Coordinates of C-alpha atoms and ligand atoms in Angstrom, one line a residue:
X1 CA 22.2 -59.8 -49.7
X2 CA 21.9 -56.3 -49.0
X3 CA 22.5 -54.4 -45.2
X4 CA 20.4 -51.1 -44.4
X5 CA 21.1 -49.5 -41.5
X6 CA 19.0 -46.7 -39.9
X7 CA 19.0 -44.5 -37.2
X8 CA 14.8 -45.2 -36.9
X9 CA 12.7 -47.0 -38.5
X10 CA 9.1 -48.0 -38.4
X11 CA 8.4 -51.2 -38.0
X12 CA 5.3 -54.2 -37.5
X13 CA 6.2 -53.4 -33.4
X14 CA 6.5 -49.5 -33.7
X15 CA 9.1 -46.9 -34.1
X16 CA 12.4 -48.6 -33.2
X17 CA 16.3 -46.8 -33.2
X18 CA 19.3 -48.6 -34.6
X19 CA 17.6 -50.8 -36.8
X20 CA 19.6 -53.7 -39.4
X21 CA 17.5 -54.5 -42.0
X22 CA 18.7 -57.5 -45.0
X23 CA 17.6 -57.7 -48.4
X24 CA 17.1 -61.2 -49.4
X25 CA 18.4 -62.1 -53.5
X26 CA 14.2 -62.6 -53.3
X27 CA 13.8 -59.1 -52.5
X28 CA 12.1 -59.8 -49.4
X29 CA 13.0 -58.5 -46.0
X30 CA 15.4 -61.8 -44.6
X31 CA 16.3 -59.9 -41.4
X32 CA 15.7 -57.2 -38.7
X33 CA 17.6 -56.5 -35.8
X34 CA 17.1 -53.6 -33.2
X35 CA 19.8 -51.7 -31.2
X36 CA 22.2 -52.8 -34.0
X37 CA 26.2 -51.1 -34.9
X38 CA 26.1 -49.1 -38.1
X39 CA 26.7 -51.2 -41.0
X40 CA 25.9 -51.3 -44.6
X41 CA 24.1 -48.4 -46.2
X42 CA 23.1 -45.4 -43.4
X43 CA 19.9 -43.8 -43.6
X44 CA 18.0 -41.5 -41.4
X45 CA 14.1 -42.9 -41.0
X46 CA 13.1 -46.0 -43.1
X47 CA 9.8 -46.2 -43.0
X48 CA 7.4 -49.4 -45.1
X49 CA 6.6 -47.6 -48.7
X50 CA 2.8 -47.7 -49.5
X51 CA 1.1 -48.8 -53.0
X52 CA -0.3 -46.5 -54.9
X53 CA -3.8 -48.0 -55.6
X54 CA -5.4 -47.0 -58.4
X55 CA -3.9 -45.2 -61.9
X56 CA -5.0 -44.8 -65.2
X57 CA -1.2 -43.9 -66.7
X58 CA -2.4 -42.6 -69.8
X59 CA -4.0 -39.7 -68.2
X60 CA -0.5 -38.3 -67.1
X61 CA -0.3 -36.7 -70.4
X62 CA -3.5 -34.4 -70.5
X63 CA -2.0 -32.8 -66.5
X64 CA -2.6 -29.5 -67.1
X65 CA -4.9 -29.6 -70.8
X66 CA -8.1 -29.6 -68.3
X67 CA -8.4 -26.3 -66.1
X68 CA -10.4 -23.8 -69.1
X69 CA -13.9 -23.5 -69.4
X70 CA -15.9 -25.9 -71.9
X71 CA -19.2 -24.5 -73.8
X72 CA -21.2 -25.8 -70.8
X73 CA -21.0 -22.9 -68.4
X74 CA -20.8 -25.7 -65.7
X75 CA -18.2 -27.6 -66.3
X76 CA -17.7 -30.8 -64.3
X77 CA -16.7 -34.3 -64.4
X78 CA -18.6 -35.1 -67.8
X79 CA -16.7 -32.2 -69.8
X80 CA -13.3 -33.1 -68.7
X81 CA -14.3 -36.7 -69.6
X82 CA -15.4 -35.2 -72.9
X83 CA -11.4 -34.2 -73.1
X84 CA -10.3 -37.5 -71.9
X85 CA -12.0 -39.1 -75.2
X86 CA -9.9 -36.7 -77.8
X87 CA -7.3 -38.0 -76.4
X88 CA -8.1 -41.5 -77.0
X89 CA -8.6 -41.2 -80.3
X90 CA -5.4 -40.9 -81.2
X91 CA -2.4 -42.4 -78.1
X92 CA -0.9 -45.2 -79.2
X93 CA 0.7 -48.5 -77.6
X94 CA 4.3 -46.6 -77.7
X95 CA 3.1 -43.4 -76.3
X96 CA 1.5 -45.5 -73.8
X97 CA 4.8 -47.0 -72.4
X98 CA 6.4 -44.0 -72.4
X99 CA 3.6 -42.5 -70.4
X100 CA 3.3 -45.3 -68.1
X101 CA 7.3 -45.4 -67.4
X102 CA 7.2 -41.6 -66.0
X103 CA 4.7 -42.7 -63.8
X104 CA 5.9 -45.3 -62.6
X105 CA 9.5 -43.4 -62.3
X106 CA 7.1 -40.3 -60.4
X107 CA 5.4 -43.2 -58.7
X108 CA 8.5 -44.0 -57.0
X109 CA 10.0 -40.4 -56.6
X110 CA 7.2 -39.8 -54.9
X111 CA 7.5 -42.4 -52.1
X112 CA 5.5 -45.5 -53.5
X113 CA 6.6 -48.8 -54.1
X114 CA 4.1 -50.3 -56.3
X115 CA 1.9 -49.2 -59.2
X116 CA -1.8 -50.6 -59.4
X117 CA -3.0 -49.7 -62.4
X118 CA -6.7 -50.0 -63.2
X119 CA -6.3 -50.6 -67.1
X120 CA -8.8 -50.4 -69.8
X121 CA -7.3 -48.9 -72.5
X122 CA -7.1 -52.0 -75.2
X123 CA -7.8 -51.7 -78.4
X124 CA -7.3 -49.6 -81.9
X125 CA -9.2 -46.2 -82.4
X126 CA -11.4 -47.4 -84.2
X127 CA -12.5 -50.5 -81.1
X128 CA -10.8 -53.6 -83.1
X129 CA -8.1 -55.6 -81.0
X130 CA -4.2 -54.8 -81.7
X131 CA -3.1 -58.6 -83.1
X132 CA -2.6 -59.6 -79.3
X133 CA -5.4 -58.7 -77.0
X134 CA -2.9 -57.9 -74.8
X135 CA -0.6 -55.4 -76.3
X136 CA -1.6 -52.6 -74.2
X137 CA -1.4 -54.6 -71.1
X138 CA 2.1 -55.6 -72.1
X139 CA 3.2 -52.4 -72.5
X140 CA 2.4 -51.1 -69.2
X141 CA 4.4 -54.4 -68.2
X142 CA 7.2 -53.2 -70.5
X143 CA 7.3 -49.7 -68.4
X144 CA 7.9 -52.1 -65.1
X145 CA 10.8 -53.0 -66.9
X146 CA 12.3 -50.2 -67.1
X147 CA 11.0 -48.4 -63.9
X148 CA 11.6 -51.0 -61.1
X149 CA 8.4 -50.3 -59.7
X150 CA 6.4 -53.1 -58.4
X151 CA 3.0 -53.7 -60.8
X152 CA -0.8 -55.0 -59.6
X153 CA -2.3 -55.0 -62.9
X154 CA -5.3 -55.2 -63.1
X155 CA -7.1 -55.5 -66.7
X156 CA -10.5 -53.7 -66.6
X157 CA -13.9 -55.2 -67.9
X158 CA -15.8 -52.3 -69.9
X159 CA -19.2 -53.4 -71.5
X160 CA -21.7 -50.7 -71.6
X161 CA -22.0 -46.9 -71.7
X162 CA -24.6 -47.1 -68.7
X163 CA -26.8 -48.9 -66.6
X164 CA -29.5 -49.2 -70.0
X165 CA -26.6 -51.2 -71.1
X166 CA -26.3 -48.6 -74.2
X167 CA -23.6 -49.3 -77.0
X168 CA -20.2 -48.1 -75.8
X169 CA -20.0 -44.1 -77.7
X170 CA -17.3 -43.2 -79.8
X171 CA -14.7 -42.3 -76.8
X172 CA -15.2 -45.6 -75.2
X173 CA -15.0 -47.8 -78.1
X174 CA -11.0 -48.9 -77.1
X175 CA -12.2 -50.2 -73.8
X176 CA -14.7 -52.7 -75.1
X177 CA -14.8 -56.0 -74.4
X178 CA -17.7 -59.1 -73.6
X179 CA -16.9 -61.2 -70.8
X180 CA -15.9 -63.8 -72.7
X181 CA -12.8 -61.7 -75.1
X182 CA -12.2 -60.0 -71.6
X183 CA -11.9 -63.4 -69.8
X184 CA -9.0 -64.3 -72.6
X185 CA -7.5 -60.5 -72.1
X186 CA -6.6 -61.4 -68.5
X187 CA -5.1 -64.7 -69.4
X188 CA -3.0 -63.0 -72.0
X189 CA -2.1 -60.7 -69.6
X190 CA -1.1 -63.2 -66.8
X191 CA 1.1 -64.6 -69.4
X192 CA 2.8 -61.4 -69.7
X193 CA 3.2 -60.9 -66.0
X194 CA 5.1 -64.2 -65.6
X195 CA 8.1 -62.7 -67.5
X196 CA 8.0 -59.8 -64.8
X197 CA 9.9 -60.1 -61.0
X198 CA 8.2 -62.5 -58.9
X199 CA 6.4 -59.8 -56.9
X200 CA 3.9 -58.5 -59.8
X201 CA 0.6 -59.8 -59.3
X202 CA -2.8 -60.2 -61.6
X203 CA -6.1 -58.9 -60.4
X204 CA -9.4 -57.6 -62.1
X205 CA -11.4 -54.7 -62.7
X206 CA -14.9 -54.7 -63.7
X207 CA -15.3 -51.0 -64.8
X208 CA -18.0 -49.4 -62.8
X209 CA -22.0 -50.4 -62.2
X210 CA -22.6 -48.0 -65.2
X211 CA -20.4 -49.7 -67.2
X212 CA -21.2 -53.6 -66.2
X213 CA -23.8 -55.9 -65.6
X214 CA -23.7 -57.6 -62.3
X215 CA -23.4 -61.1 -63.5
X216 CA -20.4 -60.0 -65.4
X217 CA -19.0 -58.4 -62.0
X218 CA -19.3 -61.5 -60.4
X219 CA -18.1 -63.8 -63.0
X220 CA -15.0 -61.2 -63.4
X221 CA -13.9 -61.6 -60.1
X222 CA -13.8 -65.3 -60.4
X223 CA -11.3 -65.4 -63.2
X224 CA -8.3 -64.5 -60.8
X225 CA -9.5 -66.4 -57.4
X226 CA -7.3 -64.9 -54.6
X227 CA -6.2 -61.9 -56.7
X228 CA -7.3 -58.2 -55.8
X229 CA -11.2 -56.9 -57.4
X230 CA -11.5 -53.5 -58.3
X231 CA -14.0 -51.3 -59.2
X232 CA -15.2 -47.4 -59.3
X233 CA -17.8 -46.9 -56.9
X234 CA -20.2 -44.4 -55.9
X235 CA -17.7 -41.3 -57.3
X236 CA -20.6 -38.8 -58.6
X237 CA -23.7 -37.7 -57.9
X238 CA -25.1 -38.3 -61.5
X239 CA -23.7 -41.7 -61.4
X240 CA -25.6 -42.4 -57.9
X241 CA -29.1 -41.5 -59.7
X242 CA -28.3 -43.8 -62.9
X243 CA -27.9 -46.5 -60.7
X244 CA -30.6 -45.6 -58.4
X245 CA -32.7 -45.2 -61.1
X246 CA -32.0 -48.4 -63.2
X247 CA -31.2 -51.0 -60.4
X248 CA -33.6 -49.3 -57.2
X249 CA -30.9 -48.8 -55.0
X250 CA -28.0 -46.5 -54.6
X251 CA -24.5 -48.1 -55.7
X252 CA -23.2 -49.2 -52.6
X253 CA -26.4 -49.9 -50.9
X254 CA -26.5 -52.2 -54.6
X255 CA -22.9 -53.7 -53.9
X256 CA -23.7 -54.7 -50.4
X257 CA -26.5 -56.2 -50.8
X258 CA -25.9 -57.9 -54.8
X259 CA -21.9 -58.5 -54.3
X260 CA -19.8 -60.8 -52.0
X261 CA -17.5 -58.1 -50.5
X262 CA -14.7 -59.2 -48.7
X263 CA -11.0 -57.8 -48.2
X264 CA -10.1 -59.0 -52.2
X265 CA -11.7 -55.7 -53.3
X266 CA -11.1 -52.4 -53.5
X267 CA -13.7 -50.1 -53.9
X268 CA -12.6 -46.4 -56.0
X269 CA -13.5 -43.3 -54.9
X270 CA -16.8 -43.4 -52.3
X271 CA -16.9 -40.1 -51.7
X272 CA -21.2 -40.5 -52.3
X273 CA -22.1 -42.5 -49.0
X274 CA -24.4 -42.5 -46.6
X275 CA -23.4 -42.7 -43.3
X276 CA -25.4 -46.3 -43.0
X277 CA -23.1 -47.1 -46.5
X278 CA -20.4 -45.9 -45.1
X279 CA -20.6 -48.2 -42.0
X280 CA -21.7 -51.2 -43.8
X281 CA -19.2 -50.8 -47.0
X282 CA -16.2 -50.6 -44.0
X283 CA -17.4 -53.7 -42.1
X284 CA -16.4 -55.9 -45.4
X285 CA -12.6 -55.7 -45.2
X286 CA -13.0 -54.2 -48.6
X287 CA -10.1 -51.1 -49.5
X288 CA -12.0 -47.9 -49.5
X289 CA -9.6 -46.7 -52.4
X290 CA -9.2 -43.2 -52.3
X291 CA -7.5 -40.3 -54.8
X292 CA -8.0 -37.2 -52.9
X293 CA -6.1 -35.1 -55.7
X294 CA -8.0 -36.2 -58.3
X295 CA -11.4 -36.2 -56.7
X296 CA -10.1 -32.7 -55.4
X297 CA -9.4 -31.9 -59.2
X298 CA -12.5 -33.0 -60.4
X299 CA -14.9 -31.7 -58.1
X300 CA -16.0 -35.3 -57.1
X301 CA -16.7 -34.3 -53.5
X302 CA -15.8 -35.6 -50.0
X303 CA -15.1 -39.1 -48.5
X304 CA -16.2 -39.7 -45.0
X305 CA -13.3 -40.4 -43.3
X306 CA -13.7 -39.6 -40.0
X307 CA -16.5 -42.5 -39.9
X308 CA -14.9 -44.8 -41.9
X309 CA -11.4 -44.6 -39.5
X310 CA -14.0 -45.0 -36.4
X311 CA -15.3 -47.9 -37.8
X312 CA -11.7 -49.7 -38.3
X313 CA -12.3 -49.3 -42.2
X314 CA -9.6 -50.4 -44.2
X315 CA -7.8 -47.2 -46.9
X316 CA -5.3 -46.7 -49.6
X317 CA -4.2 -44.0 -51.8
X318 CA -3.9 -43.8 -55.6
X319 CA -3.1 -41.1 -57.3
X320 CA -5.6 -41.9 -60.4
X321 CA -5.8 -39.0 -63.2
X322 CA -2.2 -38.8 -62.2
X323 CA -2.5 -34.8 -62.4
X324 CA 0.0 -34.8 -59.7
X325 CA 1.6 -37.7 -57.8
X326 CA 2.5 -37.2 -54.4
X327 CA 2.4 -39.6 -51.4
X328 CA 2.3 -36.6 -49.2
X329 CA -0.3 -34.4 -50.7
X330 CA -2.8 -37.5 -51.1
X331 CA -2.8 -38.1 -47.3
X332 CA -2.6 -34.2 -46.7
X333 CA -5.3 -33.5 -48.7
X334 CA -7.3 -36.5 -47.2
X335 CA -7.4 -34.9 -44.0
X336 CA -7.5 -31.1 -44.8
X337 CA -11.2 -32.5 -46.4
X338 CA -12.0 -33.6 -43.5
X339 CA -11.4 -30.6 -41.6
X340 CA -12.8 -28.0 -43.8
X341 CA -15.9 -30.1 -44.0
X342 CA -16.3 -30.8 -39.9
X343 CA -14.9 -27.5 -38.6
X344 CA -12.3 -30.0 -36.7
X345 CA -8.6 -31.0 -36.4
X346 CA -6.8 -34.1 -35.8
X347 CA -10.2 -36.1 -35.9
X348 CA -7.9 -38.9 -37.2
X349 CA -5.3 -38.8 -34.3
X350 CA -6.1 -41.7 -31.8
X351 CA -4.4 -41.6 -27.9
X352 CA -0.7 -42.2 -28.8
X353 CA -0.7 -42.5 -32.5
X354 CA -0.8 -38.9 -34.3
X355 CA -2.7 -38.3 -37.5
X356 CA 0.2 -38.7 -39.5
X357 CA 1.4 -42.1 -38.6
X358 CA -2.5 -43.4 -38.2
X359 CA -2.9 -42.0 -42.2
X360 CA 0.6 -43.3 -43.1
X361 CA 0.3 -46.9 -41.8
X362 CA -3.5 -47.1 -42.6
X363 CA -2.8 -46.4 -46.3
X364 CA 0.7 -48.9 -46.1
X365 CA -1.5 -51.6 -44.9
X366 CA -4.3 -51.3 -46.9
X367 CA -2.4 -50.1 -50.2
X368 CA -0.6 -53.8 -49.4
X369 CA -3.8 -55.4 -49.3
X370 CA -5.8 -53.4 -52.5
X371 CA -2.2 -54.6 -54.1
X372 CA -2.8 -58.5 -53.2
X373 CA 1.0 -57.7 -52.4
X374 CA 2.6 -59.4 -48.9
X375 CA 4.1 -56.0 -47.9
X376 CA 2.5 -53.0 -45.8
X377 CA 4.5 -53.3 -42.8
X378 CA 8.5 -53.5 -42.1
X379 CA 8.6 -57.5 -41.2
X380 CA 10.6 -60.1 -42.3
X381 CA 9.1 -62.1 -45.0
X382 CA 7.5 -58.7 -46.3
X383 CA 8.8 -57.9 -49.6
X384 CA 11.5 -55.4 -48.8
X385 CA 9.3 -52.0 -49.9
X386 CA 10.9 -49.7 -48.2
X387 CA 11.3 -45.5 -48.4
X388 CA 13.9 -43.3 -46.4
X389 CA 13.3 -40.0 -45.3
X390 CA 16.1 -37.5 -45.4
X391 CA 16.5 -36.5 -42.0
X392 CA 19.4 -33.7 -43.3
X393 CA 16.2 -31.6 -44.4
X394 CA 15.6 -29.0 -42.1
X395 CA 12.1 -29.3 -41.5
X396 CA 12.9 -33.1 -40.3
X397 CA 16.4 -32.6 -38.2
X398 CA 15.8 -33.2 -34.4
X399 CA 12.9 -34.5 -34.0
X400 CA 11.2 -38.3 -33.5
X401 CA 8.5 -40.6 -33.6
X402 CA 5.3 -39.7 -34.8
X403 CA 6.2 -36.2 -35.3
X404 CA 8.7 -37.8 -38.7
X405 CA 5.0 -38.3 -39.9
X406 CA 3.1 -35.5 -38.9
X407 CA 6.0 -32.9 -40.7
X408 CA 6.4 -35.3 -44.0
X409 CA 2.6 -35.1 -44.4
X410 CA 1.5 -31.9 -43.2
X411 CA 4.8 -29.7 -44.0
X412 CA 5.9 -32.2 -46.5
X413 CA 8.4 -31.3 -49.3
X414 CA 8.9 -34.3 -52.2
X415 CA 12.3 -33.5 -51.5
X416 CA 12.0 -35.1 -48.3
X417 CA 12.0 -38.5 -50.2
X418 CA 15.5 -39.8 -50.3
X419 CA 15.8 -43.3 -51.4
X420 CA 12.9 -45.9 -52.3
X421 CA 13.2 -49.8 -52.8
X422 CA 10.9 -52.2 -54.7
X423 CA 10.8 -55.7 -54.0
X424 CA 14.7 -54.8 -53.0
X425 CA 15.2 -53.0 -56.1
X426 CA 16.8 -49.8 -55.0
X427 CA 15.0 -47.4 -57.9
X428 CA 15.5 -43.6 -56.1
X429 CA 18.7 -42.9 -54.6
X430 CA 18.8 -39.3 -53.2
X431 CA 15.6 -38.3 -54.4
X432 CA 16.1 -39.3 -58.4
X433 CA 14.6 -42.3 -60.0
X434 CA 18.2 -44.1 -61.7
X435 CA 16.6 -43.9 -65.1
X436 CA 14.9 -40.5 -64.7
X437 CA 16.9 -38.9 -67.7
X438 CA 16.1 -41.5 -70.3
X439 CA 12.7 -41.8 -69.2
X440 CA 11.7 -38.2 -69.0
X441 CA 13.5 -37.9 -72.6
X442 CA 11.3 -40.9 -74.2
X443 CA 8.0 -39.4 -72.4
X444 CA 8.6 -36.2 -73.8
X445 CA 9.5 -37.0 -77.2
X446 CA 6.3 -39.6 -77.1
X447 CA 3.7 -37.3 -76.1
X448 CA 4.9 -33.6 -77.6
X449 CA 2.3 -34.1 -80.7
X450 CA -0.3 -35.5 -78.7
X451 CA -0.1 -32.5 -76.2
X452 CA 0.1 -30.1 -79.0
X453 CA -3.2 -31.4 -80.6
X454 CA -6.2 -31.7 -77.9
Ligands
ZN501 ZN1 -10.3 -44.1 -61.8

């Protein structure tokens, strides 16, 4: 059993002062108190650490490679992508761990609690399985190990290069797989997960519509029944006129209509919506899950959150190309897009809860629920994710309630972060991950060639 003690804390009921807070050997939250005498470890605000909700790790290692100018005098998503698959031809399952280990470690630096990574990196170059259709899996399992992080892996279904159902091209060829290897992919994978702490769940991806038929989406999501769905939706303009095109409806007005959406999925990216999709999509319970950076960073566009929030629409962050992870900057960035876009402010705030907490709770919450993960909110029973804000930094000394919220996201500093717990595992103690030498050592080491040649 471990005792936290902080001067405020954020809890199911609110802000409260002088809060106890046990660790069950489970690693879930066994006890709250309020108004309690200083006891166990003292911290300033303790606040319910979010999931980050969608990651492709490998990525991690091209931040940076992507910012010149291709041949195409208007580069966009579809040159960078063109990056992404030199890449693949040559990362391997050990740079792949390493990789996924700093971001896990940056992951939890950063404020997060959980990694949900949206995987679909399987096979050899050349598209033949590794001897266990797993390994890849396993060694994004094998980071957890070593990270502390809590893991929502979900293995992605990737049959097509588009909605023609086209042979996969020669950067997609390690993703492959039909419904029926990808069906055993996800056992395999299970398997692996049961070696991991109790609090690491199993979910699916299918890919994209681009990338799958709808009877494999379906089918897909019945292979882990209960577990979190997740799928890219709706991201890019030239995806919304493939699918238009091929299938005589715009993706989500497609999903709405053609899939049983319900608060198991989460849906990646939506910044292409209607307002009519935007309405309908949020009455489902389904995530909306956004990456503000990376849609920033690859020109992806803008989702409607004003609308969404009005309509009680359920969000999370992820931090997805992984270009830069930051639990602040997501939510800032989320509602500086707004604001640019509307000519507004604060369009997020309600009566009595600022735009800070509103954006920090909604993305706890729904992070938990994109995560199939019983946490999101500091109860007992929840497993014991939990972040502390360092209320010696300057920016943070004096003041209360909402305001904590408003200064970590809009005048944030990562150094603001002081310690974070997983499932009870205390991973970041004054703002350093417990392992972050050896794992910054094995990532560089792993990735230095594969830098050096794209
Ligand atoms: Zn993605």
């Amino acid at each position: 059993m471990t005792v936290l003690w902080a001067e405020r804390a954020l809890t199911s009921e609110g802000w409260a002062r002088d809060v106890r807070l046990e660790i069950g050997e489970d690693g879930r939250i066994a006890g709250l108190a309020t108004g309690a005498a200083p006891e166990g470890q003292r911290l300033g605000v303790l606040l319910p650490a979010p999931a980050n909700s969608h990651s492709h790790a490998f990525q991690r290692a091209m931040a940076g490679l992507t910012e010149t100018r291709g041949d195409d005098p208007t580069d966009s998503f579809w040159t960078w992508r063109q990056l992404m698959y030199r890449f693949l031809d040559r990362i391997t399952p050990d740079q792949v761990q390493a990789i996924a280990a700093l971001v896990q470690m940056e992951m939890l630096e950063a404020g997060f609690a959980t990694n949900v990574e949206f995987h679909y990196l399987h096979h050899r170059p050349d598209g033949t399985p590794y001897d266990r259709l797993s390994e890849m899996a396993d060694r994004i399992a094998a980071a957890q190990a070593v990270s502390g992080i809590g893991l929502t892996l979900l293995p992605v279904l990737y049959q097509y290069g588009g909605c023609d159902r086209r042979a996969l091209g020669p950067g997609q060829r390690r993703f492959g797989n039909d419904p029926d290897r990808f069906a055993r992919l996800v056992e395999e994978t299970g398997e692996t997960l049961r070696h991991l702490p109790a609090d690491a769940r199993l979910g699916v991806a299918p890919h994209s519509l681009r990338a799958v038929a709808p009877d494999a989406i379906r089918a897909a999501a019945d292979l882990v029944p209960g577990g979190p769905v997740h799928m890219h939706l709706a991201e890019q303009q030239a995806e919304v006129d493939e699918v238009e095109a091929a299938w005589g409806a715009r993706p989500v007005t497609w999903a709405l209509s053609e899939l049983e959406l319900d608060p198991r999925w989460c849906l990646i990216h939506c910044t292409q919506m209607t307002p009519d999709e935007t309405m309908g999509l949020a009455r489902t319970g389904a995530v909306a899950g956004l990456c503000p950076i990376t849609e920033a960073s690859l020109g992806d566009g803008i989702f409607d959150g004003v609308r969404w929030m009005e309509a009680d629409g359920c969000i999370s962050v992820g931090s997805d190309s992984n270009i830069l992870i930051s639990l602040h900057e997501e939510l800032r960035l989320l509602d500086t897009s707004q604001r640019l876009r509307d000519h507004t402010r604060a369009a997020l705030a309600r009566p009595g809860i600022s735009t800070g907490r509103r954006l920090f709770e909604s993305v706890a919450r729904g992070g938990a629920q994109a995560a199939g993960r019983g946490t999101g909110m500091i109860e007992t029973g929840a497993w014991a994710d939990l972040l502390a804000l360092d209320t010696s930094h300057v920016d943070l000394a004096g003041i209360e309630g909402d305001t904590i919220l408003d200064t970590f996201v809009f005048a944030g500093r990562d150094a603001m972060v002081a310690d974070v717990w997983s499932a009870g595992r205390h991973m970041v103690h004054e703002g350093q991950h417990m392992h972050r030498v050896t794992i910054t050592r094995a990532y560089a080491e792993a990735v230095a060639d594969l830098r050096a040649q794209v």
